[in-house]
mmCIF file of C-alpha atoms in Angstrom:
data_model
loop_
_atom_site.group_PDB
_atom_site.id
_atom_site.type_symbol
_atom_site.label_atom_id
_atom_site.label_comp_id
_atom_site.label_asym_id
_atom_site.label_seq_id
_atom_site.Cartn_x
_atom_site.Cartn_y
_atom_site.Cartn_z
ATOM 1 C CA MET A 1 -11.804 111.906 85.485
ATOM 2 C CA SER A 2 -12.565 108.728 83.735
ATOM 3 C CA ARG A 3 -11.112 108.211 80.456
ATOM 4 C CA ASN A 4 -13.195 107.816 77.397
ATOM 5 C CA PRO A 5 -11.988 104.811 75.587
ATOM 6 C CA PHE A 6 -13.769 106.070 72.376
ATOM 7 C CA ALA A 7 -12.352 109.457 72.268
ATOM 8 C CA ASP A 8 -8.347 108.101 72.052
ATOM 9 C CA HIS A 9 -7.868 106.425 68.736
ATOM 10 C CA ASN A 10 -4.336 106.220 69.439
ATOM 11 C CA ASP A 11 -4.643 103.814 72.134
ATOM 12 C CA ARG A 12 -3.874 100.374 71.649
ATOM 13 C CA ASP A 13 -6.765 97.989 70.951
ATOM 14 C CA PRO A 14 -5.921 94.797 73.399
ATOM 15 C CA PHE A 15 -8.183 92.318 70.784
ATOM 16 C CA ALA A 16 -6.271 93.796 67.729
ATOM 17 C CA ASP A 17 -3.334 92.357 68.526
ATOM 18 C CA ASP A 18 -2.081 90.316 65.168
ATOM 19 C CA PRO A 19 -1.930 86.717 66.079
ATOM 20 C CA PHE A 20 0.701 86.268 63.152
ATOM 21 C CA GLY A 21 3.118 88.872 64.200
ATOM 22 C CA ASP A 22 6.804 88.484 64.988
ATOM 23 C CA SER A 23 8.110 86.427 67.723
ATOM 24 C CA ALA A 24 8.883 89.639 70.037
ATOM 25 C CA GLY A 25 4.884 90.270 70.100
ATOM 26 C CA ASN A 26 5.120 93.677 68.124
ATOM 27 C CA ALA A 27 2.127 94.367 66.685
ATOM 28 C CA GLY A 28 1.898 95.168 63.044
ATOM 29 C CA THR A 29 0.783 98.265 61.016
ATOM 30 C CA ALA A 30 -2.839 98.943 60.340
ATOM 31 C CA GLY A 31 -2.610 97.052 56.824
ATOM 32 C CA ASP A 32 -0.853 94.442 58.199
ATOM 33 C CA ARG A 33 -3.566 93.585 60.722
ATOM 34 C CA ASP A 34 -6.022 93.630 58.013
ATOM 35 C CA ALA A 35 -4.474 90.988 55.986
ATOM 36 C CA VAL A 36 -3.157 87.280 56.953
ATOM 37 C CA PRO A 37 0.658 86.881 55.814
ATOM 38 C CA LEU A 38 1.004 84.703 52.590
ATOM 39 C CA HIS A 39 3.481 82.386 53.922
ATOM 40 C CA SER A 40 1.082 81.470 56.746
ATOM 41 C CA VAL A 41 -1.390 80.656 54.353
ATOM 42 C CA ARG A 42 0.751 78.420 52.219
ATOM 43 C CA ARG A 43 1.959 76.457 55.503
ATOM 44 C CA SER A 44 -1.740 75.872 56.287
ATOM 45 C CA GLU A 45 -2.285 74.547 52.652
ATOM 46 C CA ASP A 46 0.881 72.148 52.983
ATOM 47 C CA GLN A 47 -0.456 71.177 56.416
ATOM 48 C CA GLY A 48 -3.972 70.114 54.645
ATOM 49 C CA GLY A 49 -6.028 73.702 55.162
ATOM 50 C CA PHE A 50 -6.851 75.818 58.105
ATOM 51 C CA LEU A 51 -8.083 72.396 60.147
ATOM 52 C CA GLY A 52 -5.121 70.334 59.199
ATOM 53 C CA GLY A 53 -3.987 70.260 62.956
ATOM 54 C CA PHE A 54 -7.481 68.618 63.846
ATOM 55 C CA GLY A 55 -7.333 65.456 61.563
ATOM 56 C CA GLY A 56 -5.487 66.409 58.063
ATOM 57 C CA SER A 57 -6.538 68.014 54.754
ATOM 58 C CA SER A 58 -10.427 68.700 54.344
ATOM 59 C CA TYR A 59 -11.097 69.633 51.009
ATOM 60 C CA ARG A 60 -8.747 67.451 48.859
ATOM 61 C CA PRO A 61 -10.332 64.070 50.028
ATOM 62 C CA VAL A 62 -13.594 65.135 48.234
ATOM 63 C CA GLU A 63 -12.240 66.077 45.297
ATOM 64 C CA ALA A 64 -10.522 62.638 45.502
ATOM 65 C CA ASP A 65 -13.708 60.865 46.253
ATOM 66 C CA MET A 66 -15.720 62.519 43.489
ATOM 67 C CA ASP A 67 -12.899 61.406 40.814
ATOM 68 C CA SER A 68 -12.923 58.000 42.084
ATOM 69 C CA PHE A 69 -16.686 57.922 41.876
ATOM 70 C CA GLY A 70 -16.632 59.097 38.235
ATOM 71 C CA THR A 71 -13.867 56.180 37.607
ATOM 72 C CA GLU A 72 -15.982 53.280 39.253
ATOM 73 C CA ASP A 73 -19.068 54.432 37.609
ATOM 74 C CA ASP A 74 -17.120 54.268 34.285
ATOM 75 C CA SER A 75 -15.875 50.975 35.120
ATOM 76 C CA MET A 76 -19.416 49.615 36.033
ATOM 77 C CA HIS A 77 -20.726 51.026 32.619
ATOM 78 C CA LYS A 78 -17.887 48.962 30.873
ATOM 79 C CA ALA A 79 -18.105 45.862 32.990
ATOM 80 C CA GLY A 80 -21.693 45.909 32.129
ATOM 81 C CA GLY A 81 -21.043 46.070 28.415
ATOM 82 C CA TYR A 82 -18.876 43.255 28.617
ATOM 83 C CA SER A 83 -21.265 41.128 30.501
ATOM 84 C CA ALA A 84 -23.977 41.986 27.801
ATOM 85 C CA GLY A 85 -21.799 41.259 24.702
ATOM 86 C CA SER A 86 -20.840 38.095 26.475
ATOM 87 C CA ARG A 87 -24.707 37.016 27.253
ATOM 88 C CA GLU A 88 -25.400 38.060 23.499
ATOM 89 C CA GLY A 89 -22.494 35.679 22.242
ATOM 90 C CA GLU A 90 -23.633 32.915 24.654
ATOM 91 C CA LEU A 91 -27.265 33.207 23.600
ATOM 92 C CA ARG A 92 -26.077 33.304 19.778
ATOM 93 C CA ARG A 93 -24.136 30.126 20.288
ATOM 94 C CA ARG A 94 -27.344 28.320 22.039
ATOM 95 C CA GLU A 95 -29.341 29.367 18.833
ATOM 96 C CA GLU A 96 -26.793 27.820 16.786
ATOM 97 C CA GLU A 97 -26.910 24.633 18.471
ATOM 98 C CA LEU A 98 -30.379 24.142 18.855
ATOM 99 C CA ALA A 99 -30.802 24.742 14.810
ATOM 100 C CA ALA A 100 -28.042 22.270 14.206
ATOM 101 C CA ARG A 101 -29.776 19.620 16.491
ATOM 102 C CA GLU A 102 -33.271 20.578 14.753
ATOM 103 C CA ARG A 103 -31.778 20.179 11.110
ATOM 104 C CA ALA A 104 -30.151 16.706 12.477
ATOM 105 C CA LEU A 105 -33.481 15.530 13.862
ATOM 106 C CA GLN A 106 -35.402 16.462 10.819
ATOM 107 C CA MET A 107 -32.815 14.423 8.761
ATOM 108 C CA ARG A 108 -33.028 11.368 10.880
ATOM 109 C CA GLU A 109 -36.701 11.888 10.850
ATOM 110 C CA ALA A 110 -36.676 12.109 7.308
ATOM 111 C CA ASN A 111 -34.450 8.812 7.084
ATOM 112 C CA VAL A 112 -36.528 6.910 9.521
ATOM 113 C CA GLU A 113 -39.939 7.931 7.544
ATOM 114 C CA ALA A 114 -38.109 6.585 4.086
ATOM 115 C CA MET A 115 -37.231 3.398 5.594
ATOM 116 C CA ALA A 116 -40.509 2.756 6.969
ATOM 117 C CA SER A 117 -41.847 3.235 3.787
ATOM 118 C CA GLY A 118 -39.515 1.026 1.954
ATOM 119 C CA ALA A 119 -37.734 3.551 0.295
ATOM 120 C CA ARG A 120 -33.806 3.877 1.514
ATOM 121 C CA PRO A 121 -32.016 7.282 1.343
ATOM 122 C CA ALA A 122 -30.013 7.756 -1.794
ATOM 123 C CA LEU A 123 -26.798 6.650 -2.019
ATOM 124 C CA ASN A 124 -23.654 8.874 -1.432
ATOM 125 C CA PHE A 125 -20.760 7.434 -0.693
ATOM 126 C CA PRO A 126 -18.202 7.392 -2.492
ATOM 127 C CA PRO A 127 -18.745 10.555 -4.116
ATOM 128 C CA LEU A 128 -17.368 9.194 -7.724
ATOM 129 C CA TYR A 129 -19.171 5.784 -7.478
ATOM 130 C CA PRO A 130 -21.873 5.722 -4.661
ATOM 131 C CA ILE A 131 -22.596 2.006 -3.204
ATOM 132 C CA MET A 132 -23.819 3.051 0.269
ATOM 133 C CA TYR A 133 -25.470 5.839 2.297
ATOM 134 C CA HIS A 134 -23.075 7.426 4.528
ATOM 135 C CA ALA A 135 -23.949 10.570 6.908
ATOM 136 C CA ILE A 136 -22.732 10.987 10.255
ATOM 137 C CA ASP A 137 -24.750 13.883 11.402
ATOM 138 C CA ALA A 138 -27.975 12.241 10.139
ATOM 139 C CA GLU A 139 -27.510 8.650 11.663
ATOM 140 C CA VAL A 140 -25.311 8.747 14.746
ATOM 141 C CA PRO A 141 -26.748 10.415 17.826
ATOM 142 C CA LEU A 142 -25.434 13.677 18.722
ATOM 143 C CA GLY A 143 -22.938 12.759 21.732
ATOM 144 C CA ASP A 144 -21.058 10.134 19.369
ATOM 145 C CA ARG A 145 -20.515 11.999 16.409
ATOM 146 C CA ARG A 146 -16.979 13.351 17.314
ATOM 147 C CA THR A 147 -15.968 9.898 18.064
ATOM 148 C CA VAL A 148 -17.209 8.485 14.466
ATOM 149 C CA ARG A 149 -15.898 11.474 12.580
ATOM 150 C CA THR A 150 -12.607 11.041 14.129
ATOM 151 C CA PHE A 151 -12.482 7.333 13.114
ATOM 152 C CA PHE A 152 -13.298 8.747 9.563
ATOM 153 C CA TYR A 153 -10.475 11.226 9.437
ATOM 154 C CA LEU A 154 -8.157 8.413 10.561
ATOM 155 C CA TRP A 155 -9.634 6.149 7.625
ATOM 156 C CA LEU A 156 -8.919 9.063 5.343
ATOM 157 C CA ALA A 157 -5.422 9.528 6.542
ATOM 158 C CA LEU A 158 -4.746 5.864 6.308
ATOM 159 C CA GLU A 159 -5.716 6.385 2.437
ATOM 160 C CA ALA A 160 -3.022 9.077 2.184
ATOM 161 C CA MET A 161 -0.509 7.134 3.768
ATOM 162 C CA LEU A 162 -0.919 4.267 1.852
ATOM 163 C CA VAL A 163 -0.374 6.313 -1.312
ATOM 164 C CA LEU A 164 2.702 8.270 0.209
ATOM 165 C CA ASN A 165 4.049 4.880 1.236
ATOM 166 C CA SER A 166 3.615 3.503 -2.417
ATOM 167 C CA VAL A 167 5.263 6.372 -3.796
ATOM 168 C CA SER A 168 8.439 6.050 -1.072
ATOM 169 C CA CYS A 169 8.721 2.359 -2.262
ATOM 170 C CA LEU A 170 8.909 3.456 -5.607
ATOM 171 C CA ILE A 171 11.662 6.094 -5.065
ATOM 172 C CA VAL A 172 13.552 3.312 -3.383
ATOM 173 C CA LEU A 173 13.292 1.039 -6.109
ATOM 174 C CA VAL A 174 14.771 3.906 -8.276
ATOM 175 C CA SER A 175 17.304 5.075 -6.303
ATOM 176 C CA ASN A 176 18.804 1.581 -6.381
ATOM 177 C CA ALA A 177 19.968 1.639 -2.721
ATOM 178 C CA ALA A 178 22.778 -1.075 -2.298
ATOM 179 C CA ASP A 179 21.602 -1.933 1.622
ATOM 180 C CA VAL A 180 17.973 -2.302 0.436
ATOM 181 C CA SER A 181 17.027 -5.839 -0.615
ATOM 182 C CA ASN A 182 13.767 -6.845 -2.433
ATOM 183 C CA ALA A 183 13.179 -3.436 -3.432
ATOM 184 C CA GLY A 184 10.857 -4.437 -6.374
ATOM 185 C CA ALA A 185 8.815 -6.679 -4.174
ATOM 186 C CA SER A 186 8.300 -3.990 -1.624
ATOM 187 C CA PHE A 187 7.003 -1.590 -4.144
ATOM 188 C CA GLY A 188 4.707 -4.370 -5.650
ATOM 189 C CA SER A 189 3.086 -4.952 -2.368
ATOM 190 C CA SER A 190 2.838 -1.491 -1.428
ATOM 191 C CA PHE A 191 0.637 -0.870 -4.905
ATOM 192 C CA VAL A 192 -1.536 -3.802 -3.856
ATOM 193 C CA TYR A 193 -2.014 -2.220 -0.493
ATOM 194 C CA LEU A 194 -3.801 0.734 -2.075
ATOM 195 C CA PHE A 195 -6.766 -1.291 -2.925
ATOM 196 C CA THR A 196 -6.985 -4.020 -0.457
ATOM 197 C CA ILE A 197 -6.121 -2.107 2.817
ATOM 198 C CA SER A 198 -8.409 0.708 1.828
ATOM 199 C CA ALA A 199 -11.488 -1.720 1.211
ATOM 200 C CA GLY A 200 -10.633 -4.082 4.199
ATOM 201 C CA SER A 201 -10.020 -1.084 6.527
ATOM 202 C CA PHE A 202 -13.453 0.601 5.672
ATOM 203 C CA PHE A 203 -15.819 -2.496 5.607
ATOM 204 C CA LEU A 204 -13.881 -4.351 8.433
ATOM 205 C CA TRP A 205 -13.435 -1.747 11.000
ATOM 206 C CA TYR A 206 -14.685 1.699 10.122
ATOM 207 C CA ARG A 207 -18.180 0.732 8.955
ATOM 208 C CA PRO A 208 -18.744 -1.497 12.142
ATOM 209 C CA VAL A 209 -17.698 1.482 14.556
ATOM 210 C CA TYR A 210 -20.232 3.289 12.451
ATOM 211 C CA ASN A 211 -22.855 0.898 12.802
ATOM 212 C CA ALA A 212 -22.116 0.191 16.511
ATOM 213 C CA TYR A 213 -22.669 3.843 17.399
ATOM 214 C CA MET A 214 -25.494 4.210 15.027
ATOM 215 C CA LYS A 215 -27.457 1.083 16.254
ATOM 216 C CA ASP A 216 -25.960 0.588 19.744
ATOM 217 C CA SER A 217 -25.078 -2.740 18.644
ATOM 218 C CA SER A 218 -22.900 -5.045 20.711
ATOM 219 C CA MET A 219 -22.068 -7.283 17.704
ATOM 220 C CA PHE A 220 -21.032 -4.365 15.822
ATOM 221 C CA PHE A 221 -18.742 -3.078 18.511
ATOM 222 C CA TYR A 222 -17.094 -6.937 18.820
ATOM 223 C CA LEU A 223 -16.449 -6.798 14.892
ATOM 224 C CA PHE A 224 -14.728 -3.248 15.316
ATOM 225 C CA PHE A 225 -12.739 -4.654 18.156
ATOM 226 C CA VAL A 226 -11.314 -7.599 16.405
ATOM 227 C CA PHE A 227 -10.202 -5.874 13.262
ATOM 228 C CA ASN A 228 -9.115 -2.826 14.207
ATOM 229 C CA GLY A 229 -7.096 -4.471 16.646
ATOM 230 C CA PHE A 230 -5.472 -6.292 13.502
ATOM 231 C CA HIS A 231 -5.121 -2.757 12.043
ATOM 232 C CA ILE A 232 -3.261 -1.313 14.920
ATOM 233 C CA LEU A 233 -0.748 -4.429 14.502
ATOM 234 C CA PHE A 234 -0.478 -3.367 10.661
ATOM 235 C CA ASP A 235 0.397 -0.285 11.467
ATOM 236 C CA ALA A 236 3.159 -1.285 13.741
ATOM 237 C CA TYR A 237 4.373 -3.585 11.028
ATOM 238 C CA MET A 238 4.510 -0.819 8.408
ATOM 239 C CA ALA A 239 6.267 1.573 10.794
ATOM 240 C CA VAL A 240 8.863 -1.175 11.315
ATOM 241 C CA GLY A 241 9.727 -1.457 7.430
ATOM 242 C CA VAL A 242 10.545 -5.091 6.791
ATOM 243 C CA PRO A 243 12.216 -5.237 3.360
ATOM 244 C CA GLY A 244 10.162 -6.837 0.777
ATOM 245 C CA ALA A 245 6.857 -6.202 2.682
ATOM 246 C CA GLY A 246 5.630 -3.543 1.125
ATOM 247 C CA SER A 247 6.525 -0.861 3.601
ATOM 248 C CA ALA A 248 8.972 1.883 3.749
ATOM 249 C CA GLY A 249 9.635 2.217 7.197
ATOM 250 C CA MET A 250 12.510 2.452 9.530
ATOM 251 C CA ILE A 251 14.878 -0.415 8.195
ATOM 252 C CA VAL A 252 14.161 0.580 4.909
ATOM 253 C CA MET A 253 15.347 4.233 5.826
ATOM 254 C CA LEU A 254 18.114 3.093 7.701
ATOM 255 C CA GLY A 255 19.292 1.212 4.574
ATOM 256 C CA CYS A 256 18.617 4.028 2.420
ATOM 257 C CA LEU A 257 20.794 6.317 4.736
ATOM 258 C CA SER A 258 23.775 3.795 4.751
ATOM 259 C CA SER A 259 23.802 3.907 1.123
ATOM 260 C CA GLY A 260 23.783 7.717 0.676
ATOM 261 C CA LYS A 261 20.310 7.956 -0.817
ATOM 262 C CA LYS A 262 19.101 11.131 0.975
ATOM 263 C CA ALA A 263 16.131 11.733 -1.095
ATOM 264 C CA ALA A 264 14.927 8.270 -0.527
ATOM 265 C CA ALA A 265 15.677 8.349 3.229
ATOM 266 C CA ALA A 266 13.748 11.544 3.808
ATOM 267 C CA PHE A 267 10.437 9.800 2.002
ATOM 268 C CA CYS A 268 10.957 6.915 4.097
ATOM 269 C CA GLY A 269 11.334 8.999 7.050
ATOM 270 C CA ILE A 270 8.083 10.842 6.601
ATOM 271 C CA SER A 271 6.167 7.563 6.020
ATOM 272 C CA PHE A 272 7.652 6.114 9.275
ATOM 273 C CA SER A 273 6.439 8.921 11.307
ATOM 274 C CA LEU A 274 3.114 8.790 9.780
ATOM 275 C CA TRP A 275 2.681 5.224 10.551
ATOM 276 C CA VAL A 276 3.840 5.928 14.213
ATOM 277 C CA LEU A 277 1.455 8.667 14.699
ATOM 278 C CA HIS A 278 -1.360 6.827 13.042
ATOM 279 C CA PHE A 279 -0.543 3.964 15.230
ATOM 280 C CA ALA A 280 -0.883 5.919 18.229
ATOM 281 C CA ALA A 281 -3.869 7.640 17.575
ATOM 282 C CA SER A 282 -5.743 4.270 16.670
ATOM 283 C CA LEU A 283 -4.841 3.077 19.999
ATOM 284 C CA VAL A 284 -6.257 5.940 21.595
ATOM 285 C CA MET A 285 -9.402 5.688 19.648
ATOM 286 C CA TYR A 286 -9.537 2.074 20.373
ATOM 287 C CA VAL A 287 -9.444 2.441 24.250
ATOM 288 C CA ARG A 288 -11.882 5.192 24.229
ATOM 289 C CA VAL A 289 -14.410 2.805 22.154
ATOM 290 C CA ARG A 290 -13.724 -0.057 24.694
ATOM 291 C CA ARG A 291 -14.520 2.802 27.489
ATOM 292 C CA HIS A 292 -17.878 3.521 26.166
ATOM 293 C CA TYR A 293 -18.594 -0.148 25.515
ATOM 294 C CA LYS A 294 -18.302 -0.914 28.777
ATOM 295 C CA GLN A 295 -20.276 2.045 29.894
ATOM 296 C CA ARG A 296 -23.176 1.074 27.878
ATOM 297 C CA GLY A 297 -23.190 -2.323 29.669
ATOM 298 C CA HIS A 298 -22.790 -4.335 26.180
ATOM 299 C CA THR A 299 -21.681 -8.033 26.806
ATOM 300 C CA PHE A 300 -20.407 -10.786 24.831
ATOM 301 C CA SER A 301 -23.593 -13.398 25.079
ATOM 302 C CA GLU A 302 -25.582 -10.159 23.675
ATOM 303 C CA ALA A 303 -23.308 -9.734 20.709
ATOM 304 C CA LYS A 304 -23.690 -13.483 20.005
ATOM 305 C CA GLN A 305 -27.647 -13.197 20.298
ATOM 306 C CA GLN A 306 -27.551 -10.146 17.886
ATOM 307 C CA ALA A 307 -25.168 -12.237 15.367
ATOM 308 C CA TYR A 308 -27.560 -15.226 15.611
ATOM 309 C CA LEU A 309 -30.711 -13.151 14.796
ATOM 310 C CA GLY A 310 -28.819 -10.999 12.223
ATOM 311 C CA PHE A 311 -28.240 -14.151 10.029
ATOM 312 C CA ALA A 312 -31.600 -15.699 10.974
ATOM 313 C CA GLN A 313 -33.320 -12.856 9.022
ATOM 314 C CA SER A 314 -30.888 -12.265 6.169
ATOM 315 C CA GLY A 315 -31.581 -14.270 3.018
ATOM 316 C CA ALA A 316 -28.707 -16.569 3.653
ATOM 317 C CA GLY A 317 -29.754 -17.739 6.878
ATOM 318 C CA GLN A 318 -33.536 -18.242 5.438
ATOM 319 C CA ALA A 319 -32.006 -19.998 2.502
ATOM 320 C CA ALA A 320 -30.131 -22.289 5.171
ATOM 321 C CA ALA A 321 -32.859 -22.967 7.323
ATOM 322 C CA GLY A 322 -34.997 -23.746 4.033
ATOM 323 C CA ALA A 323 -32.561 -26.460 2.988
ATOM 324 C CA TYR A 324 -32.199 -28.021 6.655
ATOM 325 C CA ILE A 325 -36.140 -28.280 6.585
ATOM 326 C CA ARG A 326 -36.197 -30.039 3.556
ATOM 327 C CA SER A 327 -33.470 -32.322 3.968
ATOM 328 C CA ASN A 328 -35.397 -33.327 7.178
ATOM 329 C CA THR A 329 -39.016 -33.569 5.579
ATOM 330 C CA GLY A 330 -38.362 -34.210 2.122
ATOM 331 C CA THR A 331 -40.371 -31.313 1.195
ATOM 332 C CA PHE A 332 -39.941 -27.554 -0.295
ATOM 333 C CA VAL A 333 -40.215 -24.734 1.890
#
């Protein structure tokens, strides 16, 4: 008689073998057949999931991708914020530059209109006793203002250095250094420099370079080259410090040191250092103006023509021309 497979519940089901059984191939109990051993699950997780043998973990890279996506999105927002802030700053800076240019243009137009109508701008320099009109932002072109302003600062520095030099010479005179000769004559000369060098430097090289950049004039450029060249030599002369020549420079400083006058030597050392720095800065700016002069295509013949024309249009030139005509014709002009 054939056997009913459904009647015998104690027979072994060939499909019920526990694949996670022991190495001997013994089947587990009924409870064991319904559960997966914990140590196998842990081992599968360590290998990257149940599909670890077919290419690694399956769910952890998804979590990593989501995290990195969020981080990249935040970084993009931050970068966008930074770029927006930089664009706003750039726009603000350009607006300020345009406003400054507009103000300068309005000032120049007002000056031109005033001169055309015969009225000159109000005198504003020097502040305590104005004798001329001085406004770099209003009269000098935008690209040349930095150079002209640097020369103005150099002139102001020269005034302060002349005061310090005179004070240093006075301290040397009072200290009565034995190795320093003609201290009295040196102080007297330094006091005279306060007035002569101050006025001469302003009218002989600063004002010419101011007018040269304002009018783009070859004649004023040549005046600057000549007299600023003498000024650079004067800086070197004051740095040397010849006794009795009005300078508290290197030689006077060494004499004070050898005489044990430390305070006087300190003042002379400061004065000497400042003269050297002023010499170097003036030389650099001289070369810069020379380069600008060549780039603009100015020539010496052009400077002579401008000088002749300026003299002919001046009151002295017209008076000289009238006197010459009267001498030849015997008539008054």
